[in-house]
Each structure stands twice: as structure tokens, then as C-alpha cells.
PDB file of C-alpha atoms and ligand atoms in Angstrom:
ATOM      1  CA  MET A   1     120.873  75.183  59.384  1.00 98.00           C
ATOM      2  CA  LYS A   2     117.816  74.900  57.404  1.00 98.00           C
ATOM      3  CA  THR A   3     114.943  77.349  57.533  1.00 98.00           C
ATOM      4  CA  LEU A   4     111.465  76.633  57.101  1.00 98.00           C
ATOM      5  CA  THR A   5     108.375  78.792  57.190  1.00 98.00           C
ATOM      6  CA  ASP A   6     105.352  76.593  56.949  1.00 97.00           C
ATOM      7  CA  ALA A   7     104.107  74.680  59.506  1.00 98.00           C
ATOM      8  CA  THR A   8     103.294  71.515  57.729  1.00 97.00           C
ATOM      9  CA  ALA A   9     106.820  71.359  56.277  1.00 98.00           C
ATOM     10  CA  LEU A  10     108.042  71.668  59.912  1.00 98.00           C
ATOM     11  CA  SER A  11     105.856  68.724  60.842  1.00 98.00           C
ATOM     12  CA  ALA A  12     107.171  66.570  58.135  1.00 98.00           C
ATOM     13  CA  TRP A  13     110.999  67.370  58.653  1.00 98.00           C
ATOM     14  CA  ALA A  14     110.117  66.618  62.505  1.00 98.00           C
ATOM     15  CA  ALA A  15     108.576  63.337  61.816  1.00 98.00           C
ATOM     16  CA  GLU A  16     111.321  62.255  59.317  1.00 98.00           C
ATOM     17  CA  ALA A  17     113.880  62.949  62.081  1.00 98.00           C
ATOM     18  CA  ARG A  18     112.030  60.957  64.636  1.00 98.00           C
ATOM     19  CA  ALA A  19     111.331  58.106  62.293  1.00 98.00           C
ATOM     20  CA  GLU A  20     115.339  57.973  61.827  1.00 98.00           C
ATOM     21  CA  GLY A  21     115.653  57.475  65.747  1.00 98.00           C
ATOM     22  CA  LEU A  22     116.834  60.880  66.166  1.00 98.00           C
ATOM     23  CA  THR A  23     115.796  62.953  69.307  1.00 98.00           C
ATOM     24  CA  LEU A  24     114.497  66.486  69.184  1.00 98.00           C
ATOM     25  CA  GLY A  25     115.029  69.600  71.215  1.00 98.00           C
ATOM     26  CA  PHE A  26     113.021  72.787  70.641  1.00 99.00           C
ATOM     27  CA  VAL A  27     113.170  76.196  71.764  1.00 99.00           C
ATOM     28  CA  PRO A  28     110.578  78.564  71.229  1.00 98.00           C
ATOM     29  CA  THR A  29     110.664  82.237  70.936  1.00 98.00           C
ATOM     30  CA  MET A  30     109.474  85.307  69.785  1.00 97.00           C
ATOM     31  CA  GLY A  31     112.687  86.359  68.104  1.00 98.00           C
ATOM     32  CA  TYR A  32     114.945  89.604  68.527  1.00 97.00           C
ATOM     33  CA  LEU A  33     117.366  86.941  70.206  1.00 98.00           C
ATOM     34  CA  HIS A  34     119.720  87.648  73.021  1.00 98.00           C
ATOM     35  CA  GLU A  35     121.913  85.556  75.415  1.00 98.00           C
ATOM     36  CA  GLY A  36     118.801  84.715  77.375  1.00 98.00           C
ATOM     37  CA  HIS A  37     117.568  82.764  74.466  1.00 98.00           C
ATOM     38  CA  ARG A  38     120.825  81.388  73.329  1.00 98.00           C
ATOM     39  CA  SER A  39     121.128  79.828  76.774  1.00 98.00           C
ATOM     40  CA  LEU A  40     118.394  77.815  75.986  1.00 98.00           C
ATOM     41  CA  MET A  41     119.903  76.874  73.054  1.00 99.00           C
ATOM     42  CA  ARG A  42     122.909  75.881  74.685  1.00 98.00           C
ATOM     43  CA  LEU A  43     121.134  74.059  77.062  1.00 98.00           C
ATOM     44  CA  LEU A  44     119.369  71.741  74.964  1.00 98.00           C
ATOM     45  CA  ARG A  45     122.330  71.637  72.103  1.00 98.00           C
ATOM     46  CA  PRO A  46     124.456  68.585  73.801  1.00 98.00           C
ATOM     47  CA  ARG A  47     121.160  66.805  74.895  1.00 98.00           C
ATOM     48  CA  VAL A  48     119.593  65.946  71.565  1.00 98.00           C
ATOM     49  CA  ASP A  49     120.374  65.275  68.039  1.00 98.00           C
ATOM     50  CA  ARG A  50     118.442  67.972  66.322  1.00 98.00           C
ATOM     51  CA  LEU A  51     117.951  71.344  67.541  1.00 99.00           C
ATOM     52  CA  ILE A  52     114.858  73.316  66.914  1.00 99.00           C
ATOM     53  CA  VAL A  53     114.077  76.943  67.444  1.00 99.00           C
ATOM     54  CA  SER A  54     111.082  78.728  66.732  1.00 98.00           C
ATOM     55  CA  VAL A  55     110.729  82.810  66.015  1.00 98.00           C
ATOM     56  CA  TYR A  56     107.408  83.651  65.963  1.00 98.00           C
ATOM     57  CA  VAL A  57     105.718  87.222  67.422  1.00 98.00           C
ATOM     58  CA  ASN A  58     102.278  85.265  68.880  1.00 97.00           C
ATOM     59  CA  GLU A  59      99.442  87.369  68.081  1.00 96.00           C
ATOM     60  CA  LEU A  60      97.310  85.647  70.215  1.00 95.00           C
ATOM     61  CA  GLN A  61      99.232  86.932  73.220  1.00 92.00           C
ATOM     62  CA  PHE A  62      98.721  90.202  72.944  1.00 92.00           C
ATOM     63  CA  ALA A  63      95.892  92.664  73.444  1.00 88.00           C
ATOM     64  CA  PRO A  64      94.785  95.072  71.199  1.00 88.00           C
ATOM     65  CA  HIS A  65      96.737  98.211  72.913  1.00 88.00           C
ATOM     66  CA  GLU A  66     100.097  96.132  73.463  1.00 89.00           C
ATOM     67  CA  ASP A  67     102.820  96.004  71.453  1.00 91.00           C
ATOM     68  CA  PHE A  68     102.458  93.589  68.897  1.00 94.00           C
ATOM     69  CA  ASP A  69     102.900  96.069  65.794  1.00 94.00           C
ATOM     70  CA  VAL A  70     105.928  97.493  67.258  1.00 93.00           C
ATOM     71  CA  TYR A  71     107.314  94.511  69.093  1.00 94.00           C
ATOM     72  CA  PRO A  72     111.330  94.399  67.690  1.00 95.00           C
ATOM     73  CA  ARG A  73     112.097  92.115  64.778  1.00 96.00           C
ATOM     74  CA  ASP A  74     115.690  90.969  63.469  1.00 97.00           C
ATOM     75  CA  PRO A  75     115.301  88.096  61.478  1.00 98.00           C
ATOM     76  CA  GLU A  76     118.881  88.125  60.080  1.00 98.00           C
ATOM     77  CA  GLY A  77     120.337  88.519  63.178  1.00 98.00           C
ATOM     78  CA  ASP A  78     118.041  85.843  65.002  1.00 98.00           C
ATOM     79  CA  ALA A  79     119.155  83.548  62.096  1.00 98.00           C
ATOM     80  CA  ALA A  80     122.717  84.259  62.957  1.00 98.00           C
ATOM     81  CA  ALA A  81     122.330  83.609  66.368  1.00 98.00           C
ATOM     82  CA  CYS A  82     120.564  80.114  65.636  1.00 98.00           C
ATOM     83  CA  GLU A  83     123.405  79.141  63.413  1.00 98.00           C
ATOM     84  CA  ALA A  84     126.094  80.187  65.711  1.00 98.00           C
ATOM     85  CA  GLU A  85     124.272  78.050  68.466  1.00 98.00           C
ATOM     86  CA  GLY A  86     124.052  74.918  66.265  1.00 98.00           C
ATOM     87  CA  THR A  87     120.722  74.919  65.371  1.00 98.00           C
ATOM     88  CA  ASP A  88     119.416  72.301  62.821  1.00 98.00           C
ATOM     89  CA  LEU A  89     115.875  73.897  62.185  1.00 98.00           C
ATOM     90  CA  LEU A  90     114.944  77.380  62.348  1.00 98.00           C
ATOM     91  CA  PHE A  91     111.059  77.824  62.043  1.00 98.00           C
ATOM     92  CA  MET A  92     110.013  81.276  61.275  1.00 98.00           C
ATOM     93  CA  PRO A  93     106.420  81.467  59.900  1.00 98.00           C
ATOM     94  CA  ASP A  94     104.734  84.343  58.417  1.00 96.00           C
ATOM     95  CA  ALA A  95     101.801  82.698  60.095  1.00 96.00           C
ATOM     96  CA  LEU A  96     101.135  80.011  62.021  1.00 98.00           C
ATOM     97  CA  TYR A  97      97.331  79.265  62.817  1.00 98.00           C
ATOM     98  CA  PRO A  98      95.231  77.570  59.890  1.00 96.00           C
ATOM     99  CA  PRO A  99      92.234  79.392  58.800  1.00 96.00           C
ATOM    100  CA  GLY A 100      89.353  79.045  60.970  1.00 97.00           C
ATOM    101  CA  PHE A 101      91.651  78.079  63.973  1.00 97.00           C
ATOM    102  CA  ALA A 102      89.224  78.266  66.874  1.00 97.00           C
ATOM    103  CA  THR A 103      91.041  76.353  69.708  1.00 97.00           C
ATOM    104  CA  ARG A 104      92.163  77.918  73.129  1.00 96.00           C
ATOM    105  CA  VAL A 105      94.112  76.106  75.673  1.00 96.00           C
ATOM    106  CA  SER A 106      93.494  77.885  78.916  1.00 93.00           C
ATOM    107  CA  LEU A 107      94.607  77.083  82.608  1.00 91.00           C
ATOM    108  CA  PRO A 108      91.937  78.817  84.815  1.00 87.00           C
ATOM    109  CA  ALA A 109      93.659  77.714  88.157  1.00 82.00           C
ATOM    110  CA  LEU A 110      96.870  79.566  87.414  1.00 80.00           C
ATOM    111  CA  ASP A 111      95.681  82.163  85.617  1.00 75.00           C
ATOM    112  CA  GLY A 112      94.147  84.330  88.381  1.00 71.00           C
ATOM    113  CA  VAL A 113      97.525  85.795  89.658  1.00 74.00           C
ATOM    114  CA  LEU A 114     100.538  87.932  88.496  1.00 80.00           C
ATOM    115  CA  CYS A 115     100.842  88.671  85.062  1.00 74.00           C
ATOM    116  CA  SER A 116      97.251  87.570  84.383  1.00 71.00           C
ATOM    117  CA  GLU A 117      95.378  90.320  86.289  1.00 72.00           C
ATOM    118  CA  SER A 118      96.645  92.817  84.101  1.00 73.00           C
ATOM    119  CA  ARG A 119      96.956  90.838  80.903  1.00 77.00           C
ATOM    120  CA  PRO A 120      94.075  88.460  80.842  1.00 72.00           C
ATOM    121  CA  HIS A 121      94.508  87.329  77.419  1.00 79.00           C
ATOM    122  CA  PHE A 122      98.214  86.674  78.115  1.00 88.00           C
ATOM    123  CA  PHE A 123      98.584  82.931  79.238  1.00 91.00           C
ATOM    124  CA  THR A 124      95.664  81.739  77.078  1.00 95.00           C
ATOM    125  CA  GLY A 125      97.622  82.949  74.134  1.00 96.00           C
ATOM    126  CA  VAL A 126     101.035  81.544  75.273  1.00 96.00           C
ATOM    127  CA  ALA A 127      99.616  77.950  76.189  1.00 97.00           C
ATOM    128  CA  THR A 128      98.035  77.702  72.805  1.00 98.00           C
ATOM    129  CA  VAL A 129     101.186  78.476  70.759  1.00 98.00           C
ATOM    130  CA  VAL A 130     103.162  76.333  72.840  1.00 98.00           C
ATOM    131  CA  CYS A 131     100.463  73.538  72.632  1.00 98.00           C
ATOM    132  CA  ARG A 132     100.471  73.779  68.584  1.00 98.00           C
ATOM    133  CA  LEU A 133     104.123  73.977  68.559  1.00 98.00           C
ATOM    134  CA  LEU A 134     104.838  71.031  70.568  1.00 98.00           C
ATOM    135  CA  HIS A 135     102.448  69.167  68.545  1.00 98.00           C
ATOM    136  CA  LEU A 136     103.737  70.084  65.273  1.00 98.00           C
ATOM    137  CA  THR A 137     107.526  69.181  66.307  1.00 98.00           C
ATOM    138  CA  ARG A 138     106.654  66.216  68.767  1.00 97.00           C
ATOM    139  CA  CYS A 139     109.991  67.041  70.293  1.00 98.00           C
ATOM    140  CA  ASN A 140     111.531  65.115  73.107  1.00 98.00           C
ATOM    141  CA  VAL A 141     112.478  68.118  75.361  1.00 98.00           C
ATOM    142  CA  ALA A 142     111.550  71.896  74.985  1.00 99.00           C
ATOM    143  CA  ALA A 143     113.293  74.670  77.206  1.00 99.00           C
ATOM    144  CA  PHE A 144     111.699  77.688  78.490  1.00 98.00           C
ATOM    145  CA  GLY A 145     113.405  80.555  80.489  1.00 98.00           C
ATOM    146  CA  GLU A 146     112.863  81.266  84.438  1.00 98.00           C
ATOM    147  CA  LYS A 147     112.667  84.667  83.386  1.00 97.00           C
ATOM    148  CA  ASP A 148     109.061  83.951  82.633  1.00 95.00           C
ATOM    149  CA  PHE A 149     108.377  82.188  85.551  1.00 94.00           C
ATOM    150  CA  GLN A 150     104.583  82.092  85.570  1.00 91.00           C
ATOM    151  CA  GLN A 151     104.896  80.935  81.737  1.00 94.00           C
ATOM    152  CA  LEU A 152     107.101  78.134  82.778  1.00 96.00           C
ATOM    153  CA  THR A 153     104.720  76.997  85.633  1.00 94.00           C
ATOM    154  CA  ILE A 154     101.714  76.881  83.406  1.00 93.00           C
ATOM    155  CA  ILE A 155     103.537  74.998  80.387  1.00 97.00           C
ATOM    156  CA  ARG A 156     104.718  72.202  83.139  1.00 96.00           C
ATOM    157  CA  ARG A 157     100.841  72.292  84.323  1.00 95.00           C
ATOM    158  CA  MET A 158      99.498  72.098  80.911  1.00 97.00           C
ATOM    159  CA  VAL A 159     101.955  69.221  79.418  1.00 98.00           C
ATOM    160  CA  GLU A 160     101.279  67.557  82.971  1.00 97.00           C
ATOM    161  CA  ASP A 161      97.671  67.786  82.546  1.00 97.00           C
ATOM    162  CA  LEU A 162      97.532  66.763  78.723  1.00 98.00           C
ATOM    163  CA  ALA A 163      99.805  63.813  79.173  1.00 98.00           C
ATOM    164  CA  MET A 164     101.960  65.469  76.465  1.00 98.00           C
ATOM    165  CA  ASP A 165     104.849  63.211  75.801  1.00 98.00           C
ATOM    166  CA  VAL A 166     107.928  66.036  76.226  1.00 98.00           C
ATOM    167  CA  GLU A 167     110.138  66.942  79.127  1.00 98.00           C
ATOM    168  CA  ILE A 168     110.146  70.616  79.873  1.00 98.00           C
ATOM    169  CA  VAL A 169     113.573  71.866  80.932  1.00 98.00           C
ATOM    170  CA  GLY A 170     113.621  75.152  82.749  1.00 98.00           C
ATOM    171  CA  GLY A 171     116.965  77.794  82.215  1.00 98.00           C
ATOM    172  CA  PRO A 172     118.398  80.277  84.835  1.00 98.00           C
ATOM    173  CA  ILE A 173     117.553  84.011  83.755  1.00 98.00           C
ATOM    174  CA  VAL A 174     120.276  85.383  82.080  1.00 98.00           C
ATOM    175  CA  ARG A 175     121.088  89.113  83.182  1.00 98.00           C
ATOM    176  CA  GLU A 176     122.793  92.232  81.742  1.00 98.00           C
ATOM    177  CA  PRO A 177     126.278  93.030  83.883  1.00 98.00           C
ATOM    178  CA  ASP A 178     124.245  95.280  85.988  1.00 98.00           C
ATOM    179  CA  GLY A 179     121.574  92.797  86.994  1.00 98.00           C
ATOM    180  CA  LEU A 180     118.929  93.677  84.594  1.00 98.00           C
ATOM    181  CA  ALA A 181     117.291  90.494  83.404  1.00 98.00           C
ATOM    182  CA  MET A 182     117.753  90.428  79.622  1.00 98.00           C
ATOM    183  CA  SER A 183     114.768  90.835  77.211  1.00 97.00           C
ATOM    184  CA  SER A 184     113.903  91.681  73.883  1.00 94.00           C
ATOM    185  CA  ARG A 185     111.784  94.566  75.159  1.00 95.00           C
ATOM    186  CA  ASN A 186     114.892  96.383  76.903  1.00 97.00           C
ATOM    187  CA  ALA A 187     115.432  97.606  73.322  1.00 95.00           C
ATOM    188  CA  TYR A 188     112.812 100.024  74.000  1.00 95.00           C
ATOM    189  CA  LEU A 189     114.773 101.715  77.340  1.00 97.00           C
ATOM    190  CA  LYS A 190     116.525 104.664  76.510  1.00 95.00           C
ATOM    191  CA  GLY A 191     118.499 107.090  78.782  1.00 95.00           C
ATOM    192  CA  ILE A 192     117.044 107.419  82.199  1.00 97.00           C
ATOM    193  CA  ASP A 193     114.767 104.623  81.677  1.00 98.00           C
ATOM    194  CA  ARG A 194     117.432 102.082  81.354  1.00 98.00           C
ATOM    195  CA  GLU A 195     119.133 103.227  84.471  1.00 97.00           C
ATOM    196  CA  ARG A 196     115.766 102.987  86.519  1.00 98.00           C
ATOM    197  CA  ALA A 197     115.125  99.450  85.238  1.00 98.00           C
ATOM    198  CA  VAL A 198     118.189  97.941  87.065  1.00 98.00           C
ATOM    199  CA  THR A 199     116.280  99.047  90.086  1.00 98.00           C
ATOM    200  CA  LEU A 200     113.894  95.736  89.412  1.00 98.00           C
ATOM    201  CA  SER A 201     116.579  93.484  90.141  1.00 98.00           C
ATOM    202  CA  GLN A 202     118.361  95.403  92.829  1.00 98.00           C
ATOM    203  CA  ALA A 203     114.972  95.331  94.630  1.00 98.00           C
ATOM    204  CA  LEU A 204     114.616  91.361  94.228  1.00 98.00           C
ATOM    205  CA  PHE A 205     118.448  91.002  95.442  1.00 98.00           C
ATOM    206  CA  ASP A 206     117.945  93.010  98.463  1.00 98.00           C
ATOM    207  CA  MET A 207     114.832  90.774  99.258  1.00 98.00           C
ATOM    208  CA  GLN A 208     116.769  87.561  98.649  1.00 97.00           C
ATOM    209  CA  ALA A 209     119.496  89.081 101.021  1.00 97.00           C
ATOM    210  CA  ARG A 210     117.036  89.777 103.462  1.00 97.00           C
ATOM    211  CA  VAL A 211     115.463  86.371 103.283  1.00 97.00           C
ATOM    212  CA  ALA A 212     118.950  84.739 103.606  1.00 96.00           C
ATOM    213  CA  THR A 213     119.498  86.496 106.861  1.00 95.00           C
ATOM    214  CA  GLY A 214     116.359  85.275 108.443  1.00 95.00           C
ATOM    215  CA  GLU A 215     113.248  87.579 107.469  1.00 97.00           C
ATOM    216  CA  ARG A 216     110.210  85.541 106.745  1.00 97.00           C
ATOM    217  CA  ASP A 217     107.411  88.381 107.051  1.00 98.00           C
ATOM    218  CA  VAL A 218     106.358  88.789 103.196  1.00 98.00           C
ATOM    219  CA  PRO A 219     104.381  92.378 103.731  1.00 98.00           C
ATOM    220  CA  ALA A 220     107.579  93.837 105.570  1.00 98.00           C
ATOM    221  CA  LEU A 221     109.818  92.289 102.617  1.00 98.00           C
ATOM    222  CA  VAL A 222     107.629  93.518 100.001  1.00 98.00           C
ATOM    223  CA  GLU A 223     107.313  97.165 101.604  1.00 98.00           C
ATOM    224  CA  ARG A 224     111.228  97.427 101.909  1.00 97.00           C
ATOM    225  CA  ALA A 225     111.457  96.433  98.056  1.00 98.00           C
ATOM    226  CA  ARG A 226     108.708  98.913  96.903  1.00 98.00           C
ATOM    227  CA  GLU A 227     111.012 101.661  98.363  1.00 98.00           C
ATOM    228  CA  LEU A 228     113.817 100.531  96.357  1.00 98.00           C
ATOM    229  CA  LEU A 229     112.031 100.634  92.870  1.00 98.00           C
ATOM    230  CA  ARG A 230     112.435 103.677  90.726  1.00 98.00           C
ATOM    231  CA  VAL A 231     109.566 102.845  88.419  1.00 98.00           C
ATOM    232  CA  ASP A 232     106.628 104.601  87.158  1.00 98.00           C
ATOM    233  CA  GLU A 233     104.060 101.655  87.828  1.00 96.00           C
ATOM    234  CA  VAL A 234     104.419  98.509  89.756  1.00 96.00           C
ATOM    235  CA  ASP A 235     102.041  96.073  88.269  1.00 93.00           C
ATOM    236  CA  TYR A 236     102.668  93.630  90.997  1.00 93.00           C
ATOM    237  CA  LEU A 237     105.555  92.358  93.551  1.00 96.00           C
ATOM    238  CA  GLN A 238     104.244  89.181  94.968  1.00 95.00           C
ATOM    239  CA  VAL A 239     105.893  86.569  96.798  1.00 97.00           C
ATOM    240  CA  VAL A 240     104.253  83.184  95.799  1.00 95.00           C
ATOM    241  CA  ASP A 241     104.486  79.340  96.154  1.00 92.00           C
ATOM    242  CA  SER A 242     107.001  78.203  93.550  1.00 88.00           C
ATOM    243  CA  ARG A 243     104.498  75.323  92.033  1.00 85.00           C
ATOM    244  CA  THR A 244     101.220  76.993  92.800  1.00 87.00           C
ATOM    245  CA  LEU A 245     101.751  80.554  92.301  1.00 89.00           C
ATOM    246  CA  GLU A 246      99.753  81.075  95.389  1.00 91.00           C
ATOM    247  CA  PRO A 247     100.718  84.175  97.208  1.00 93.00           C
ATOM    248  CA  LEU A 248     102.424  83.423 100.658  1.00 96.00           C
ATOM    249  CA  THR A 249     102.257  86.040 103.585  1.00 97.00           C
ATOM    250  CA  TRP A 250     105.061  84.243 105.635  1.00 97.00           C
ATOM    251  CA  LEU A 251     108.015  82.122 104.189  1.00 97.00           C
ATOM    252  CA  ASP A 252     107.849  78.486 105.647  1.00 93.00           C
ATOM    253  CA  GLY A 253     109.971  77.147 102.587  1.00 91.00           C
ATOM    254  CA  PRO A 254     111.473  78.026  99.511  1.00 91.00           C
ATOM    255  CA  ALA A 255     109.262  80.474  97.392  1.00 96.00           C
ATOM    256  CA  ARG A 256     109.502  82.932  94.618  1.00 97.00           C
ATOM    257  CA  VAL A 257     108.989  86.751  94.481  1.00 97.00           C
ATOM    258  CA  ALA A 258     108.140  88.092  91.331  1.00 96.00           C
ATOM    259  CA  LEU A 259     107.712  91.634  89.911  1.00 97.00           C
ATOM    260  CA  ALA A 260     106.325  93.346  87.194  1.00 96.00           C
ATOM    261  CA  ALA A 261     106.642  97.005  86.649  1.00 97.00           C
ATOM    262  CA  VAL A 262     106.315 100.146  83.854  1.00 97.00           C
ATOM    263  CA  VAL A 263     109.576 102.037  83.213  1.00 98.00           C
ATOM    264  CA  GLY A 264     108.635 104.702  80.863  1.00 96.00           C
ATOM    265  CA  ARG A 265     106.422 102.869  78.477  1.00 93.00           C
ATOM    266  CA  THR A 266     108.100  99.714  78.963  1.00 95.00           C
ATOM    267  CA  ARG A 267     106.605  96.668  80.988  1.00 94.00           C
ATOM    268  CA  LEU A 268     109.114  94.544  82.670  1.00 97.00           C
ATOM    269  CA  ILE A 269     109.162  91.649  84.628  1.00 97.00           C
ATOM    270  CA  ASP A 270     111.729  89.854  86.934  1.00 98.00           C
ATOM    271  CA  ASN A 271     111.904  87.122  89.400  1.00 98.00           C
ATOM    272  CA  VAL A 272     114.138  85.812  91.960  1.00 98.00           C
ATOM    273  CA  ALA A 273     114.224  82.429  94.180  1.00 97.00           C
ATOM    274  CA  LEU A 274     113.515  83.065  98.000  1.00 97.00           C
ATOM    275  CA  GLU A 275     115.083  80.139 100.376  1.00 95.00           C
ATOM    276  CA  PRO A 276     114.845  80.957 103.958  1.00 94.00           C
ATOM    277  CA  PRO A 277     117.623  79.452 106.016  1.00 93.00           C
ATOM    278  CA  GLY A 278     116.982  75.790 107.744  1.00 86.00           C
ATOM    279  CA  THR A 279     114.125  74.971 105.156  1.00 80.00           C
TER     280      THR A 279
HETATM  281  P1  LIG B 301     110.537  85.135  74.277  1.00 56.99           P
HETATM  282  O1  LIG B 301     110.987  85.448  73.037  1.00 56.99           O
HETATM  283  O2  LIG B 301     110.376  86.809  75.116  1.00 56.99           O
HETATM  284  O3  LIG B 301     108.991  84.709  74.020  1.00 56.99           O
HETATM  285  O4  LIG B 301     111.474  84.269  75.220  1.00 56.99           O
HETATM  286  C1  LIG B 301     111.446  83.110  74.567  1.00 56.99           C
HETATM  287  C2  LIG B 301     112.416  82.113  75.484  1.00 56.99           C
HETATM  288  O5  LIG B 301     113.346  82.894  76.133  1.00 56.99           O
HETATM  289  C3  LIG B 301     111.315  82.168  77.077  1.00 56.99           C
HETATM  290  O6  LIG B 301     111.175  80.786  77.176  1.00 56.99           O
HETATM  291  C4  LIG B 301     111.941  83.011  77.808  1.00 56.99           C
HETATM  292  O7  LIG B 301     111.687  82.597  79.066  1.00 56.99           O
HETATM  293  C5  LIG B 301     112.930  82.792  77.570  1.00 56.99           C
HETATM  294  N1  LIG B 301     113.932  84.199  77.957  1.00 56.99           N
HETATM  295  C6  LIG B 301     113.756  85.315  77.462  1.00 56.99           C
HETATM  296  N2  LIG B 301     114.661  86.164  78.239  1.00 56.99           N
HETATM  297  C7  LIG B 301     115.558  85.448  79.097  1.00 56.99           C
HETATM  298  C8  LIG B 301     116.512  85.520  79.875  1.00 56.99           C
HETATM  299  N3  LIG B 301     116.733  86.722  80.449  1.00 56.99           N
HETATM  300  N4  LIG B 301     117.195  84.643  80.602  1.00 56.99           N
HETATM  301  C9  LIG B 301     116.619  83.376  80.354  1.00 56.99           C
HETATM  302  N5  LIG B 301     115.811  82.866  79.590  1.00 56.99           N
HETATM  303  C10 LIG B 301     114.874  84.011  79.230  1.00 56.99           C
END
């Protein structure tokens, strides 16, 4: 496995591989890699000739009061994980944006709901970094987790809107044995907070089960789910159209329920698909 820290070197490496006719797969991450990240590498590995993984904690997607400075980092562990998954190129830059970088990519139509309400800077930061990384690698396919469902939706939209020549693949959420969605931020959870964190997935699975047995009234589903949560604050608990992210009040077809909640000082997100019978 080769490791590069410079954007120009990444771009040159990828251009050379493409010139040789090789296909490129790409998994962008912020590091502190866990099974969720690794599942995306495993998803792409058999599909491409060369697998690229990036590890970069993107300053553009953090607000000043957020956890950029303390975001967990483990470059050696990340390199070992990438190597074990058969990565060809690990891109681990200290800085990703050139001096004078002034561009922002934003998707206002998808940016007014869910996470964007409490983190208004967030998806512009994500879309901007992903756009830059996709241009640097010019990969054939890139993988993103359904764990960040709004992010996946936004990236699919951006790629379509900007006619970017890349396939976007979504990977299912990887969970701890008790159901907690894996996240680098789970490292913040200690003692009772770790126990309370599991109520996010429990509430969502309960909702999923109720929908499977015929409940379609969204306010009733949400009320019951809120009762199951043992968290300090619910940022949102919303049932949305899977494609447009528009909030729904009645289930006419497949939808997604998305949840963000604060446990102690840790903000966690999770989501599951809702599939009403007969739709
Ligand atoms: P992050 O390092 O948090 O920016 O995540 C990098 C990629 O890994 C994103 O596409 C995430 O959606 C994905 N990811 C993070 N956690 C999980 C998980 N538990 N299951 C599947 N994918 C995940």
C-alpha cells in the first residue's frame, strides 16, 4: 500500500492508473476507522482494480464550537486497517485546500432539513470536500455509508446535478452487537452514556416493527419512539421521503426515519428504512 499526503501527488497517481486502463474505487473518511468504514472498502475492493481510501478531518464541516480539535485520530491504526482491506492508496493529507481556496458547493434544496437545521455549515462542507476529492481521484466509483443518510442523498444529487462521471454506491449501516450504529464518535461514550446510546437504535427498530405490522400514522410512530429514547436532547426524529428528504406525516410507501440525539456531550445519528406492508 502506498501512502500519499499531497493532493497533486494523489491526482498524478490516479491519472497514471487511469491511463493504464485501471478502474478506481474510492472511500472518503475522516479516519479513526471502524467496521463501518471497512465495510465500504470491502464493498468496492472486488469491483475495482485500484482502491483509494482518504483520511482527512475536514475543517469545513465543523462549526467553531464543534469537536474538530478533539475529533478522534489514529493514523497508524487507520493505515493498518486500510492495508488489511487491500487498499492500494491511502491518501492522508495534513491540508487539503490550496491557499486562497474560495469555492463552496451547496445544495439548498436538500439542506433545510434534518442535520442541516442544527448544523447549517455541515453539508456545504461535506459537498465541497467530496467534490474536491472526486475531482482529484476522478474515480469510477465511490462508496458512502447509509449511516449518514442525508449525506448520501446530497452526494448522489450533487453528482447528478454536476454531471460528475462517477458511480455512487451506498453501504448498509454496520452496528455494534447491541444495535448501536458504529461511529468514530462512539469513542466519546463512557459508562451510562454508552448504555443510553443504544436507545437510539432500539427506538428506530421499534418503529420499523410497528410499520411492518401496519401503523402508518407518522405522529403516532414518532411519539412512541420518543418515549423509548433515554437521551439528553432529541435534535430531530423525522420520517422523510427517502429520495427528496421531505418530511412525511403518513406512510404511503417506503420511507426513512432519521434520528439525531445528544447523549452526554456526544451527538449521535442513526436511521432505518420504513417499509409499510403492501407498498
Ligand atoms: P466518517 O469518517 O464519519 O466521515 O465516515 C466515512 C464514511 O463511512 C461515510 O460514508 C460514512 O457514512 C461511513 N460510515 C460511518 N459509519 C458507518 C457505519 N456504522 N456503517 C456504514 N458506514 C459507515
